Short mmCIF file of C-alpha atoms and ligand atoms in Angstrom, two decimals:
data_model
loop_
_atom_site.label_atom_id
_atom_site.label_comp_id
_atom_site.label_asym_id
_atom_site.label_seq_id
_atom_site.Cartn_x
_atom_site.Cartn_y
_atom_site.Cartn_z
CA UNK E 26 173.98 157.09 110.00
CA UNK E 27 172.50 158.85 107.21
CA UNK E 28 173.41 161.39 105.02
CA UNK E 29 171.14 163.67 102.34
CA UNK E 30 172.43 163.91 98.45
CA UNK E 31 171.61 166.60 96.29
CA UNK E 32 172.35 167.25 93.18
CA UNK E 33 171.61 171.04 92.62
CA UNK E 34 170.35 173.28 89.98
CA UNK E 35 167.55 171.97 89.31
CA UNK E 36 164.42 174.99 90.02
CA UNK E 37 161.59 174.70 92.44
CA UNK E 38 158.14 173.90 90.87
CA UNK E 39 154.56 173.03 92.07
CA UNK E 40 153.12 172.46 95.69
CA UNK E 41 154.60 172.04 99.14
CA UNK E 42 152.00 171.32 102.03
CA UNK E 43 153.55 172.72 105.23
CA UNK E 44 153.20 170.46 108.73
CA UNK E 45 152.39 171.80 112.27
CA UNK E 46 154.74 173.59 114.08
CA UNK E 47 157.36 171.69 115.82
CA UNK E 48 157.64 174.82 118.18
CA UNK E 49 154.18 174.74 119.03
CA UNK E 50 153.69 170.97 119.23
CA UNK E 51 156.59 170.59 122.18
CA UNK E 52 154.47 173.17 124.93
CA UNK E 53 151.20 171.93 123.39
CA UNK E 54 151.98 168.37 124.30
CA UNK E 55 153.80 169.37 127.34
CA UNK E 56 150.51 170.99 128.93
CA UNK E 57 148.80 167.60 128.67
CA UNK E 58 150.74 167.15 131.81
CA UNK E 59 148.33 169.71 133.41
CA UNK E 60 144.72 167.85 133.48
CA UNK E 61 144.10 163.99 133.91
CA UNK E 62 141.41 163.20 130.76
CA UNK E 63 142.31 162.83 127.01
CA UNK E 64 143.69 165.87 125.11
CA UNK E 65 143.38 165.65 121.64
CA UNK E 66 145.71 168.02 119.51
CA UNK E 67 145.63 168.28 115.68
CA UNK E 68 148.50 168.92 113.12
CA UNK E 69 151.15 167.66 114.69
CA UNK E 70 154.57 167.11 113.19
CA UNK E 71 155.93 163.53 113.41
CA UNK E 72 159.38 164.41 113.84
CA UNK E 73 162.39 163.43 115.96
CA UNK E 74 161.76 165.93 118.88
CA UNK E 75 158.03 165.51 119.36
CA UNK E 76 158.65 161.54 119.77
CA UNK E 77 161.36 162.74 121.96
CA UNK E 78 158.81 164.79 124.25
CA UNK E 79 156.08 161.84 123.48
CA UNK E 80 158.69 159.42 125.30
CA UNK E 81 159.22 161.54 127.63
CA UNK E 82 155.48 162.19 128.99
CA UNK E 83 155.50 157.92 128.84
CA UNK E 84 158.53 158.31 131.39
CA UNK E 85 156.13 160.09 133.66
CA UNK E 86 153.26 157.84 133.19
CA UNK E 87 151.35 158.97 130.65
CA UNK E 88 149.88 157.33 127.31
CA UNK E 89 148.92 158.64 124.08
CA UNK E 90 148.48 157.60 120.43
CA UNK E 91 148.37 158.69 116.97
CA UNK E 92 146.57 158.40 114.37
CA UNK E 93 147.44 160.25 111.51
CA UNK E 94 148.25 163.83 112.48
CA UNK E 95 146.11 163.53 115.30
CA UNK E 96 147.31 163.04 118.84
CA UNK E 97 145.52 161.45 121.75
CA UNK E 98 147.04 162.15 124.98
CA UNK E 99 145.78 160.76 128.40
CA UNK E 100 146.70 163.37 131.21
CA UNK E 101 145.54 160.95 133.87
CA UNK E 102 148.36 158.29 134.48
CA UNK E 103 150.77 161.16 135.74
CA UNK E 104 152.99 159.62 138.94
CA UNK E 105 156.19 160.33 138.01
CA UNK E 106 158.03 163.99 137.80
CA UNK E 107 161.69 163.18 136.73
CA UNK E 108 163.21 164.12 133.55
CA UNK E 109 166.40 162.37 133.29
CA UNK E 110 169.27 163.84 131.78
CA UNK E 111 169.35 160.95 128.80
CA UNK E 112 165.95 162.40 127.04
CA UNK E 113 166.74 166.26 128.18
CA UNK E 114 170.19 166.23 126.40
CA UNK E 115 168.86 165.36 123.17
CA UNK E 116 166.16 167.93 123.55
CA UNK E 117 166.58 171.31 125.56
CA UNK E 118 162.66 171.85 125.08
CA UNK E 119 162.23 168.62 127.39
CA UNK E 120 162.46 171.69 130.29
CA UNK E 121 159.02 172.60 129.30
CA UNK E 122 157.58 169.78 131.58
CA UNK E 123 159.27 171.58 134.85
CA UNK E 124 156.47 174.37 135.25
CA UNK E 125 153.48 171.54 134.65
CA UNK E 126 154.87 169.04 136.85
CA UNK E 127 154.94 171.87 139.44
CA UNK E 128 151.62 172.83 139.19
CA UNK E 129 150.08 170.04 139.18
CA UNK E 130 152.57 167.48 141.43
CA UNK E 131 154.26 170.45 143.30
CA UNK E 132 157.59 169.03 143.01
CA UNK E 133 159.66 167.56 139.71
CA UNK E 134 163.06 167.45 138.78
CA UNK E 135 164.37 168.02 135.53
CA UNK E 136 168.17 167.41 134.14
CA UNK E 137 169.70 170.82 133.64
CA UNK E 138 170.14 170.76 129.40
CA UNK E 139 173.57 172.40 129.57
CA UNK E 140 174.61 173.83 126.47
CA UNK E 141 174.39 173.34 122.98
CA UNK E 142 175.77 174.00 119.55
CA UNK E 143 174.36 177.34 118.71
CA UNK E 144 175.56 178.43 122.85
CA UNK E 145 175.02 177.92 126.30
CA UNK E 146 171.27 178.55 126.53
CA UNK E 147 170.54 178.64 130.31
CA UNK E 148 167.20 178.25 131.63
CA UNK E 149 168.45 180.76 134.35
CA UNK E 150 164.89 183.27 133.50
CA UNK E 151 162.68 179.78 133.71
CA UNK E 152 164.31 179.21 137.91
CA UNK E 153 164.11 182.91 138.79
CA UNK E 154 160.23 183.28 137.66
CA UNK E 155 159.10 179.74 139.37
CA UNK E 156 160.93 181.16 142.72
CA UNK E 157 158.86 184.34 141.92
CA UNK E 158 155.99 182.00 142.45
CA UNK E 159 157.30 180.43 145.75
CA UNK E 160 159.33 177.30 144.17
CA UNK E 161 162.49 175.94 145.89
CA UNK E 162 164.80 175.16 143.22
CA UNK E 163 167.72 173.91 144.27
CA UNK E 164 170.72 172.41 141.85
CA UNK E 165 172.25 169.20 142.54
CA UNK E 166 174.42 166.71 140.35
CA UNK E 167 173.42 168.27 137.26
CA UNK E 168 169.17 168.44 137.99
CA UNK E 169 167.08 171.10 138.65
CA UNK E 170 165.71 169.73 142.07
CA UNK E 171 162.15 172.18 142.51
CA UNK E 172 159.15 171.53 145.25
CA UNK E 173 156.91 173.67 146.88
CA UNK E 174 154.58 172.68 149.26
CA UNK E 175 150.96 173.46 148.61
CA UNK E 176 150.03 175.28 145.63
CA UNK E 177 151.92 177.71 143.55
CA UNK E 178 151.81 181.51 143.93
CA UNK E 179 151.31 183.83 141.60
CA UNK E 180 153.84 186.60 141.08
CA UNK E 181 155.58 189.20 139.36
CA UNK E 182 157.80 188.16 136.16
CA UNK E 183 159.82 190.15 134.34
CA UNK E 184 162.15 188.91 131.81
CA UNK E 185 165.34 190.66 130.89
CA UNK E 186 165.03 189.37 127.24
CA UNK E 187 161.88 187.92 125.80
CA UNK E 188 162.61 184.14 126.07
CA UNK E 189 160.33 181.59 124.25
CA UNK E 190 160.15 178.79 126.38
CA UNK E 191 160.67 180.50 129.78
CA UNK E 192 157.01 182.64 128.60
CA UNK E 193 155.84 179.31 128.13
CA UNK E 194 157.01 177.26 130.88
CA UNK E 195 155.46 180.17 133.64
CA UNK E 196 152.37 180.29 131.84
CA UNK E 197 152.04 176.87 132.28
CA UNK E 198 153.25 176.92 135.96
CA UNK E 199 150.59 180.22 136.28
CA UNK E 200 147.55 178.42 134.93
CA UNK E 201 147.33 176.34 137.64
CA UNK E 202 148.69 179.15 140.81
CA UNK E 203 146.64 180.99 143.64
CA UNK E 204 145.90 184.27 142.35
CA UNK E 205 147.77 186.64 140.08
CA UNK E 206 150.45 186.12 137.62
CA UNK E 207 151.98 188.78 135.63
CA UNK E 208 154.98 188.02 132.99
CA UNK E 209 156.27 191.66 131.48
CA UNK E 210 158.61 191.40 128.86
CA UNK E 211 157.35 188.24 127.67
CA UNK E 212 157.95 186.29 124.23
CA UNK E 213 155.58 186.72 121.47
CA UNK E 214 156.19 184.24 119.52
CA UNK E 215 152.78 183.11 117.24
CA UNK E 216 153.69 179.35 119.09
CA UNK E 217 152.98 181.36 122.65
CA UNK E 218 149.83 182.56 121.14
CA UNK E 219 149.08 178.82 120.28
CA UNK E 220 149.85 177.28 123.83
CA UNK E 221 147.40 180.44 125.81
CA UNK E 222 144.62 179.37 123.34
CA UNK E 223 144.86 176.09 124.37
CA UNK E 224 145.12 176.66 128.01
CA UNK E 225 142.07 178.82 127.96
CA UNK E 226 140.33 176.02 126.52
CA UNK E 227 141.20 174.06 129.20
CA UNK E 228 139.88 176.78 131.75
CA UNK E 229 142.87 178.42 132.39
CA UNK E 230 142.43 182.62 132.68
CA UNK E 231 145.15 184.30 130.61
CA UNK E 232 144.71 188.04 129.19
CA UNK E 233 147.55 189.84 126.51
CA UNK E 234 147.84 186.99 124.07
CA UNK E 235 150.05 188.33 120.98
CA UNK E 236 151.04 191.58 124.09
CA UNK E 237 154.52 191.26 126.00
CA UNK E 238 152.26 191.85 129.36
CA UNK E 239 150.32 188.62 129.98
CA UNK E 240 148.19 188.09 132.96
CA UNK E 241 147.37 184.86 134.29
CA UNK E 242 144.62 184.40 136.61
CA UNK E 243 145.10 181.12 138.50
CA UNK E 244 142.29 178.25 138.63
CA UNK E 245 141.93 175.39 140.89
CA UNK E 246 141.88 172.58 138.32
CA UNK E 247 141.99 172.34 134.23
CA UNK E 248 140.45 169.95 131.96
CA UNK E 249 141.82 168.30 128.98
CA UNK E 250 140.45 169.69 125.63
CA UNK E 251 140.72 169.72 121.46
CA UNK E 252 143.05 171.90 119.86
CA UNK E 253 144.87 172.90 116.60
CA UNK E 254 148.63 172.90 116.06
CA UNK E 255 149.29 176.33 113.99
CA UNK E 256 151.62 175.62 111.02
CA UNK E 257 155.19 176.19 111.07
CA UNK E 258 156.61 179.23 110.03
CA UNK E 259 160.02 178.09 110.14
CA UNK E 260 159.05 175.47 107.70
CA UNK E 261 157.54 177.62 105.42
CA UNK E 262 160.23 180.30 105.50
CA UNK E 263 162.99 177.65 104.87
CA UNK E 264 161.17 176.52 101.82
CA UNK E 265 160.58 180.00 100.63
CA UNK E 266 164.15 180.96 100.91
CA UNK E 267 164.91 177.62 98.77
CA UNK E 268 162.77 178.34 95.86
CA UNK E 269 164.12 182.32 96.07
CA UNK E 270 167.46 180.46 96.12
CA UNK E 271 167.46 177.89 93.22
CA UNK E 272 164.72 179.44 91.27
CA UNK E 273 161.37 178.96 90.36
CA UNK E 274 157.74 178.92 91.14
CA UNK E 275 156.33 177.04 93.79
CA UNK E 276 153.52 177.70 95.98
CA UNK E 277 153.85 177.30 99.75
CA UNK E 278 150.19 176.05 101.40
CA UNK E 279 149.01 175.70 104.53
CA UNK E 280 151.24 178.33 106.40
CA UNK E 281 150.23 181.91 107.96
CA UNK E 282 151.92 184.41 105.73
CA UNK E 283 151.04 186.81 108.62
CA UNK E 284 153.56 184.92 110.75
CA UNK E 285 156.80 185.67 108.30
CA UNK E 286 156.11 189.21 108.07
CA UNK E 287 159.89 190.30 108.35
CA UNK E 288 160.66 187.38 105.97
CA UNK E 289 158.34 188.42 103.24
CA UNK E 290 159.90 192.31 103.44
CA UNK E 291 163.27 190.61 103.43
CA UNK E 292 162.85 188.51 100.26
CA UNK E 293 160.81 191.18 98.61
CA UNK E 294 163.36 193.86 99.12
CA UNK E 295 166.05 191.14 97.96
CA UNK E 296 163.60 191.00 94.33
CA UNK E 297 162.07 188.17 94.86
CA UNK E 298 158.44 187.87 93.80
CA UNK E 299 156.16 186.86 96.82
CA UNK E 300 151.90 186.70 96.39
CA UNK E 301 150.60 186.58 99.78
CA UNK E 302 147.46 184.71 100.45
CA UNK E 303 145.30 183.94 103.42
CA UNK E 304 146.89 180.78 104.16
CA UNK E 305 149.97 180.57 101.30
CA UNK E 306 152.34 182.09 99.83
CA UNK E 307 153.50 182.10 96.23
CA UNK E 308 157.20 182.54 95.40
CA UNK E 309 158.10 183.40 91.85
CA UNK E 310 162.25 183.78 91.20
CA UNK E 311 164.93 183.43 88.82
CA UNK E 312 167.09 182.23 90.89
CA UNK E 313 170.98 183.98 90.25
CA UNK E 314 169.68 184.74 86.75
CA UNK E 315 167.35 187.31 88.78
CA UNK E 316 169.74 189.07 90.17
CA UNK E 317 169.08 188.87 93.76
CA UNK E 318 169.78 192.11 95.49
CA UNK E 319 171.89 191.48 98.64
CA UNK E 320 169.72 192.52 101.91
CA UNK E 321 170.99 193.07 105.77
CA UNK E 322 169.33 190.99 108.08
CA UNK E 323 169.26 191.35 112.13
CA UNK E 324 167.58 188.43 114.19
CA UNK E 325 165.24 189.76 116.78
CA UNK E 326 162.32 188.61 119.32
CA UNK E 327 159.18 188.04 117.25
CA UNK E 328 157.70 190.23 115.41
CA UNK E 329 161.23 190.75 114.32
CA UNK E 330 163.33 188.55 111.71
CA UNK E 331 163.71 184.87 113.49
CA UNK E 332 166.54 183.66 114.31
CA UNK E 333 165.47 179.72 113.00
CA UNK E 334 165.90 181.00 109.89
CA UNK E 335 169.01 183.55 109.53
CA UNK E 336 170.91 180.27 108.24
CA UNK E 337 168.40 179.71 105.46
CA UNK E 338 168.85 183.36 104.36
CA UNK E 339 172.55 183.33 104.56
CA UNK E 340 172.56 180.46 101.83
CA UNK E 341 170.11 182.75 99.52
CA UNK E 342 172.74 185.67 100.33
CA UNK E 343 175.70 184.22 99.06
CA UNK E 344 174.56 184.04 95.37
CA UNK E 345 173.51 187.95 95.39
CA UNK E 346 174.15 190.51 93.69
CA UNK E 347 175.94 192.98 96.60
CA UNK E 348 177.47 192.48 100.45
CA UNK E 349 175.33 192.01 103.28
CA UNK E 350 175.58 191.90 106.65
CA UNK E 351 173.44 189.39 108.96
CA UNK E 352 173.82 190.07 112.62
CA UNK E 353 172.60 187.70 115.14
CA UNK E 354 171.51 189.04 118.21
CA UNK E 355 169.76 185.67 119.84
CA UNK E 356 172.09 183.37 120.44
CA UNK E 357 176.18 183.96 120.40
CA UNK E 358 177.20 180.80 118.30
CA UNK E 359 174.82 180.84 115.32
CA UNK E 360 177.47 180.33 112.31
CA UNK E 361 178.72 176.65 112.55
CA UNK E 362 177.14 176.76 109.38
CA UNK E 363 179.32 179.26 107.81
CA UNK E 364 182.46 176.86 107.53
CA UNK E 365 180.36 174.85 105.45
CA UNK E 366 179.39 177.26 103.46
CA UNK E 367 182.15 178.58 102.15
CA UNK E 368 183.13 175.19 101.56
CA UNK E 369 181.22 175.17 98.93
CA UNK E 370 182.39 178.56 97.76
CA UNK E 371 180.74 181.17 99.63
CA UNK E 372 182.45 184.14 100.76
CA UNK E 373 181.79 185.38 104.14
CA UNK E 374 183.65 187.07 107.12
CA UNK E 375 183.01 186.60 110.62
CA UNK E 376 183.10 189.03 112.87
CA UNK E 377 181.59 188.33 116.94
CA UNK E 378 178.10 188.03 115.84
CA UNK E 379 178.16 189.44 112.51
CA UNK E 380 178.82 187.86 109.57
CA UNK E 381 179.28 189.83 106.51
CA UNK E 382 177.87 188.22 103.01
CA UNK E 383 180.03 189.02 99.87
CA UNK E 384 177.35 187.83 96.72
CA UNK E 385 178.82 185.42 94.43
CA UNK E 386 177.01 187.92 91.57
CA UNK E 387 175.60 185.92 88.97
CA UNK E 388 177.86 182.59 89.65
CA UNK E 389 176.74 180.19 91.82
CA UNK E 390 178.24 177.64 94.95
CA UNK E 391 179.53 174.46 93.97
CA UNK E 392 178.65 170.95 95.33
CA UNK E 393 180.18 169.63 98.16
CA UNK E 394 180.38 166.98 101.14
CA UNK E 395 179.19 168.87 104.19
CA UNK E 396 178.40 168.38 107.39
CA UNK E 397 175.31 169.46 109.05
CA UNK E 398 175.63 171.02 112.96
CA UNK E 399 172.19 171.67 113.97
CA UNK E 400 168.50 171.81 113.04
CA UNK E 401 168.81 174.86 110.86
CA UNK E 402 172.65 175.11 109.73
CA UNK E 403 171.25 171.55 107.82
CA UNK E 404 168.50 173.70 106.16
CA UNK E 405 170.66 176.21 104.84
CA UNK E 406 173.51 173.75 103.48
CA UNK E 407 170.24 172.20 101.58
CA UNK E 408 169.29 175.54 100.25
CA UNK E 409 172.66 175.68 99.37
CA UNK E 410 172.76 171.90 97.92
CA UNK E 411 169.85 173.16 96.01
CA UNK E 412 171.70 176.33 94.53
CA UNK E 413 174.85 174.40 93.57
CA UNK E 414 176.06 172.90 90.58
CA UNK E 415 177.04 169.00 91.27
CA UNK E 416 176.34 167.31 94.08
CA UNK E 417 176.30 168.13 97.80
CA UNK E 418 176.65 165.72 100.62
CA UNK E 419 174.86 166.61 103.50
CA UNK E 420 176.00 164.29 106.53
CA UNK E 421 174.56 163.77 110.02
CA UNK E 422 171.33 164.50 108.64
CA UNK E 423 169.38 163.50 112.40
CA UNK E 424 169.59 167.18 112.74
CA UNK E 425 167.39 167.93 110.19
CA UNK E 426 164.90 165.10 111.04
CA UNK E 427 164.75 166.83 114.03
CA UNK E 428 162.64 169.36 112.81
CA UNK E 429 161.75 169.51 109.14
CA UNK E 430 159.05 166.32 108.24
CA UNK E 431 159.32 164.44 105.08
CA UNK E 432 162.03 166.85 103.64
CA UNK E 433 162.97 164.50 101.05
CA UNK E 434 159.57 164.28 99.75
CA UNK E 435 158.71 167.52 100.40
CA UNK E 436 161.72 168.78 97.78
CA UNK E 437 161.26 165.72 95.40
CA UNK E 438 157.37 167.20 95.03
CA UNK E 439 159.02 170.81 94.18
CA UNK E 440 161.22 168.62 91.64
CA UNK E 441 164.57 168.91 93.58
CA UNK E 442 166.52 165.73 92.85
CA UNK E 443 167.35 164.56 96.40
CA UNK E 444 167.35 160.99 98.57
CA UNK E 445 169.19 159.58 101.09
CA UNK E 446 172.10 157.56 101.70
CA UNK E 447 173.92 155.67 104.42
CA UNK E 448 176.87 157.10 104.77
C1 LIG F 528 162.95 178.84 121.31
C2 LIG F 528 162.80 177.95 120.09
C3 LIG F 528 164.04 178.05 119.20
C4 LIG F 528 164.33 179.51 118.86
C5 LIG F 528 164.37 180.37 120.11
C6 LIG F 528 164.49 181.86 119.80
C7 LIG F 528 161.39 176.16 120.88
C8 LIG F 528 161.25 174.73 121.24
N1 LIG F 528 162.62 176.59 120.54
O1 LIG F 528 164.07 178.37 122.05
O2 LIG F 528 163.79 177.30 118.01
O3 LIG F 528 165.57 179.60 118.20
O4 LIG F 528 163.16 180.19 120.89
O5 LIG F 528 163.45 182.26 118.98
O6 LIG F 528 160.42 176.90 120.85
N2 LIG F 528 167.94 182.87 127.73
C9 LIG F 528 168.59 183.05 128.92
N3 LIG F 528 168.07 182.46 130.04
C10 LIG F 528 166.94 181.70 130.00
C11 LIG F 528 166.26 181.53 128.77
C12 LIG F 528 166.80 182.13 127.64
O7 LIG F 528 169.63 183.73 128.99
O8 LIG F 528 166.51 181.19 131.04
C13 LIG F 528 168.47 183.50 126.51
C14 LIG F 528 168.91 182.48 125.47
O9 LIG F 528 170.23 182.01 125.71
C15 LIG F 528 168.77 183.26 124.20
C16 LIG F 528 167.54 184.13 124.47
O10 LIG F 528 167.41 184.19 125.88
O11 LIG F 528 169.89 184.08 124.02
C17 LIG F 528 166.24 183.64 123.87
O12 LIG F 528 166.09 182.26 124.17
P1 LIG F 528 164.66 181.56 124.27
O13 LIG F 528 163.64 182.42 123.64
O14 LIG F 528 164.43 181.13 125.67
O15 LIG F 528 164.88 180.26 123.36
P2 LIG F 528 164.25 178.84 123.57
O16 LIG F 528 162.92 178.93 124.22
O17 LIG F 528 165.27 177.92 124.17
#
């Protein structure tokens, strides 16, 4: 296994190009599934989870390949519609197939993902809306067992909370229904708004992109089409955060400052000087010389502050000036990397889902071995590696691969000393 090293205190200079959005990638690729012919996307991530989603589309027949950042997938070979628990366990967004595999082989069963380290994330809201559109699911030994005969239905969703991948897994499922398809209360995440463009390209009818109301209008068949990952917003917040954190001025290209709107108020209101352009941003900081003014943070449905990145802020909040206190509201066990932290020196309380931020005011967190818990716990204990005096450790580093490309040359560009190590 590998681990990352840091050795902090070093401030962020120069360029950092930011890839396509692992969050948009996973449904993009998934709705290959729904028209035989050759979908090319572009801008997408090579990273741990989309060869996970690549391998699994092979398990179901497909083919694709890559050249570059370009993808070339063939929606034609599709025969098989099982996704066994072995590929779904190492990535809960392999559930995304289970609304394409309906629509377009009316039956497919899919390992449930059980639960995970940040909680138990059911895909309860995903089962309800398919049997809205006439789907028998039924659960046996662990798989989601789902058929209908004939086509799908359309019907009337409505979704308790906004959920990401259940918006996406019905729109999928709706593209392809008889009739009418409403989903109230749906996500809007700018990765939703991503996966509707490239259904309509394909044919599919779908009103209220960037609305909670969407409205699907079935069609009898799709074709396969050219699209455009957009870039990823987690990506580009995480390195924000880091140079606001160690110090610095970098600029951050490629990205959609109007998808980090509640990051940019955050970081501005913490002191932090952010330039906004049409497709960067510029982050000027001094780092704990600054001082950085400590800032409440609650994680909420998009357009709200995301949830992917309330670790990364976390890190930036421990060397402030003040107490803050970040509240989770998405999922219930989104601190694991909160032990870590304050093994580095941090000081914060937990509380439920509240964790309250006491600044270290002008003195910094000190390096130490680590362990990373999942995808974006390992981005904050970098941050933090990157604040530090000495050296942090950062072990079981597959997390991070998971969704953050090239990170070590990424940071190396910005001047951070960091490689990697077998551990
Ligand atoms: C997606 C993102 C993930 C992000 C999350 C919230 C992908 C691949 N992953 O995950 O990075 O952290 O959105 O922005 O895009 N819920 C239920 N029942 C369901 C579905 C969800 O109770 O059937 C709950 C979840 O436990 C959670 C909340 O709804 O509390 C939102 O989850 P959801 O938006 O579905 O997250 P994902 O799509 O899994």
């Amino acid at each position: 296994m590998e681990k990352l090293v840091i050795e902090g205190g070093k401030p962020l200079h120069g360029r950092v190009k930011i890839s396509g959005a692992k969050n948009a990638a996973l449904p993009l690729i998934a709705a290959s599934l729904l028209a035989p012919g050759i979908h090319v996307l572009h801008n997408v991530p090579d990273l741990r989870d989309t060869r996970t989603i690549l391998t699994l589309l092979e398990s179901l027949g497909l083919s694709w390949e890559r050249d570059g950042s370009t993808l070339r997938i063939d929606g034609s070979g599709l025969k098989y519609s099982e996704a066994s628990y072995d590929l779904v366990k190492t990535m809960r967004a392999s559930v995304l197939v289970l609304g394409p595999l309906l629509a377009r082989l009316g039956k497919a069963k899919v390992s449930l993902p059980g639960g995970c380290a940040i909680g138990a994330r059911p895909i309860n809201f995903h089962l309800k809306g398919l049997e809205q559109m006439g789907v028998q699911c039924d659960l046996e030994q662990g798989y989601v067992d789902a058929s209908i005969a004939g086509r799908l239905q359309g019907g009337r969703i409505y979704f308790d909370v906004p959920s990401v991948g259940g918006t996406e897994n019905l729109l999928m499922a709706a593209a392809l229904a008889e009739g009418l398809t409403i989903i109230k209360n749906a996500a809007r995440e700018p990765e939703i708004g991503n996966l509707i463009d490239m259904l309509n390209s394909m044919g599919a009818k779908i009103k209220g992109k960037d609305s909670d109301r969407l409205e699907i209008m079935g069609v009898e068949k799709l074709t396969a089409a050219e699209n455009r990952i957009i870039p990823d917003r987690i990506e580009a917040g995480t390195y924000a955060i880091a140079v606001a954190a160690a110090g610095g001025d970098a600029i951050i290209e490629d990205c959609e400052p109007h998808h980090l709107p509640s990051l940019v108020e955050k970081l501005q209101m913490a002191g932090i000087d952010v330039e906004i352009g049409d497709t960067f941003l510029r982050i000027r900081s001094k780092g704990i010389q600054q001082p950085i003014k400590a800032v409440d943070v609650t994680t909420m449905p998009y357009p709200g502050y995301p949830t992917d990145l309330q670790a990364q802020f976390m890190a930036l909040m421990t060397c402030s000036e003040g107490v803050c206190v970040v509240h989770e509201t998405i999922f219930e066990n989104r601190f694991m990397h909160v032990a870590e932290l304050q093994r580095m020196g941090a000081s914060i309380q937990i509380d439920g889902r509240t964790a309250m931020v006491k600044g270290l005011v002008g003195k910094t967190l000190t390096g130490a071995p680590v362990m990373a818990t999942d995808l974006r716990a390992s981005s904050s204990l970098v941050i933090a590696g990157l604040v530090a005096n000495g050296r942090t450790d950062i072990s079981r580093i597959y997390h991070l691969e998971r969704g953050y490309e090239d990170i070590v040359g990424k940071l190396s560009g910005l001047g951070a000393v960091v490689w990697k190590e077998n551990e």
